[in-house]
PDB file of C-alpha atoms in Angstrom:
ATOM      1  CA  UNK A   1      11.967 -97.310 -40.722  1.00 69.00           C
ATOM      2  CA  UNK A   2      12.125 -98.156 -37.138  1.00 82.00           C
ATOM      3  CA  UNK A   3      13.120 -96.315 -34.167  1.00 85.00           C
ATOM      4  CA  UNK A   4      16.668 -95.669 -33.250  1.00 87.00           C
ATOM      5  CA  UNK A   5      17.331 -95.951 -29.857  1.00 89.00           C
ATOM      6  CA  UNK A   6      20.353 -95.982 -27.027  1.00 91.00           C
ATOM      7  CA  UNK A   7      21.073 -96.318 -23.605  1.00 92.00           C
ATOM      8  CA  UNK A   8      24.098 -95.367 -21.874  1.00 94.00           C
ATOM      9  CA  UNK A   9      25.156 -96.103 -18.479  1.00 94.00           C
ATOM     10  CA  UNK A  10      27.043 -92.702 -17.421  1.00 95.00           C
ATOM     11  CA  UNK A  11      27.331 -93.719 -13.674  1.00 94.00           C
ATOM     12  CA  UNK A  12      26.424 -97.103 -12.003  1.00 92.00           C
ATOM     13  CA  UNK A  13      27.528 -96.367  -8.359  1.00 88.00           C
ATOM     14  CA  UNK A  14      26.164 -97.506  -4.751  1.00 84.00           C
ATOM     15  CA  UNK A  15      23.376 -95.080  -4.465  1.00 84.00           C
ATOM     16  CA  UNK A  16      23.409 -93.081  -8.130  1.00 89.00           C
ATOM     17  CA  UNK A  17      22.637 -94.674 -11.258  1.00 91.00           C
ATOM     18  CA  UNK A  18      23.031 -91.974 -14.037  1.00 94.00           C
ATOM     19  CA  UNK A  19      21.641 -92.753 -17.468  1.00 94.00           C
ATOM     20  CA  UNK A  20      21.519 -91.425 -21.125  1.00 95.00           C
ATOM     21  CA  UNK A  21      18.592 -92.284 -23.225  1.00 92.00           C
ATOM     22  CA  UNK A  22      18.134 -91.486 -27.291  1.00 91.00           C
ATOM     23  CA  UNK A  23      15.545 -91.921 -29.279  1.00 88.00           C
ATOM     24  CA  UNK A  24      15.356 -91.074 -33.125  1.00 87.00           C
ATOM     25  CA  UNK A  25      11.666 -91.358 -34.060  1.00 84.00           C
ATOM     26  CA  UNK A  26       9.965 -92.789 -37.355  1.00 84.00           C
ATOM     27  CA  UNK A  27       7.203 -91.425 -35.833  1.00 81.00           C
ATOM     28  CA  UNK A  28       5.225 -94.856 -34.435  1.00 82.00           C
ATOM     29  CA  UNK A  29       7.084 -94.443 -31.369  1.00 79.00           C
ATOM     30  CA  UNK A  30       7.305 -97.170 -28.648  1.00 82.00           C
ATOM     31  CA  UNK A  31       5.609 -98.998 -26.092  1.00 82.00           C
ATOM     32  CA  UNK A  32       6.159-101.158 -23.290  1.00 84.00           C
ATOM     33  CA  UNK A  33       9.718-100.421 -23.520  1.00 86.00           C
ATOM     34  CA  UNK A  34      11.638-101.040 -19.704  1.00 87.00           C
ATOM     35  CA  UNK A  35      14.867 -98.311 -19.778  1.00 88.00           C
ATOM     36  CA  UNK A  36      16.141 -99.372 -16.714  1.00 90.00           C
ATOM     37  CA  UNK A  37      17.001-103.048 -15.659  1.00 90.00           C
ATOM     38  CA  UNK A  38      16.947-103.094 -12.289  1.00 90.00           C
ATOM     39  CA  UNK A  39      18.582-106.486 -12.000  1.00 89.00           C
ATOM     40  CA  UNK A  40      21.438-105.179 -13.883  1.00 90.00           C
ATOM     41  CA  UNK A  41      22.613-102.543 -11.506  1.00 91.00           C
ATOM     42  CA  UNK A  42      25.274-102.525  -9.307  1.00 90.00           C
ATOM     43  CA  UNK A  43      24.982-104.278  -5.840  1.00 87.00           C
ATOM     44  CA  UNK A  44      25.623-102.624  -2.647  1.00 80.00           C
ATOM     45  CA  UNK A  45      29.089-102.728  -1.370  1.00 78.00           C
ATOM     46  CA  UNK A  46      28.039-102.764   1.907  1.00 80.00           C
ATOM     47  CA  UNK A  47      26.465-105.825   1.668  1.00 78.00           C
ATOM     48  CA  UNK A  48      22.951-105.485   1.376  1.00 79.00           C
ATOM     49  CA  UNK A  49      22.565-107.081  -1.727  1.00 84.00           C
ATOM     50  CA  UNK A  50      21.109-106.611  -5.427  1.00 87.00           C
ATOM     51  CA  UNK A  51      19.761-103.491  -6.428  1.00 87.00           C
ATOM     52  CA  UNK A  52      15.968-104.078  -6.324  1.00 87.00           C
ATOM     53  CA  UNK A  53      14.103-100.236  -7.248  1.00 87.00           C
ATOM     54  CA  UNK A  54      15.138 -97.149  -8.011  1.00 89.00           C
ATOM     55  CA  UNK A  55      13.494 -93.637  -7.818  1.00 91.00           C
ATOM     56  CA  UNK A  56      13.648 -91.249 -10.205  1.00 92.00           C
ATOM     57  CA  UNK A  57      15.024 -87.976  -9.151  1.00 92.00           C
ATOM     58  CA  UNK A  58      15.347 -85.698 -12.030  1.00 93.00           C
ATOM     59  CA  UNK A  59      14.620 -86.387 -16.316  1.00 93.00           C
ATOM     60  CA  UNK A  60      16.056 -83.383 -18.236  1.00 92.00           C
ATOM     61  CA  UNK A  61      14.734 -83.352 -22.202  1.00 88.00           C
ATOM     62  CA  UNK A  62      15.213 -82.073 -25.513  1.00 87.00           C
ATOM     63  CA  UNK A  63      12.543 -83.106 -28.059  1.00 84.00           C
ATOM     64  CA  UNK A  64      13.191 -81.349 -32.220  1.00 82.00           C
ATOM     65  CA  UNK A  65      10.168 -81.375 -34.149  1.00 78.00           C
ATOM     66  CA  UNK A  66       7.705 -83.422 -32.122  1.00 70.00           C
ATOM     67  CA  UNK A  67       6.103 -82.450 -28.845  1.00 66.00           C
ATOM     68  CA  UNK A  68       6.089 -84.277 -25.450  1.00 63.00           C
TER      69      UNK A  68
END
C-alpha cells in the first residue's frame, strides 16, 4: 500500500496562499515530494508578475500514531 496524499488550495490570493496538506501513511513515507508549486500561484494584480517564492509563516499539525 502506498501513501495517500492531498493538497488543497484553501486561499490563493495576492499576498496569502493558504494550503491543506494530508497524508495517510503505509509507513515508507515520502521523499523529494515539492507541496507547493510556485509557478502555479496566483500572479500579482498589481502587475508585478508571477509568483516566484513564498515564505512560510506558520505549519499547524496533527500526527495519530506516528511521531514527527
Amino acid at each position: 500500500m502506498a501513501d495517500v496524499v492531498t493538497t488543497k488550495t484553501i486561499e490563493d490570493g495576492p499576498r496569502t496562499a493558504v494550503m491543506h496538506f494530508t497524508n495517510v501513511s503505509d509507513g515508507t513515507g515520502e521523499s523529494a515530494v515539492a507541496k507547493v508549486d510556485v509557478s502555479a500561484l496566483s500572479s500579482d494584480p498589481a502587475g508585478k508578475g508571477a509568483c516566484t517564492s513564498v515564505n512560510i509563516e506558520c505549519i499547524w499539525y496533527t500526527t495519530k500514531g506516528m511521531g514527527v
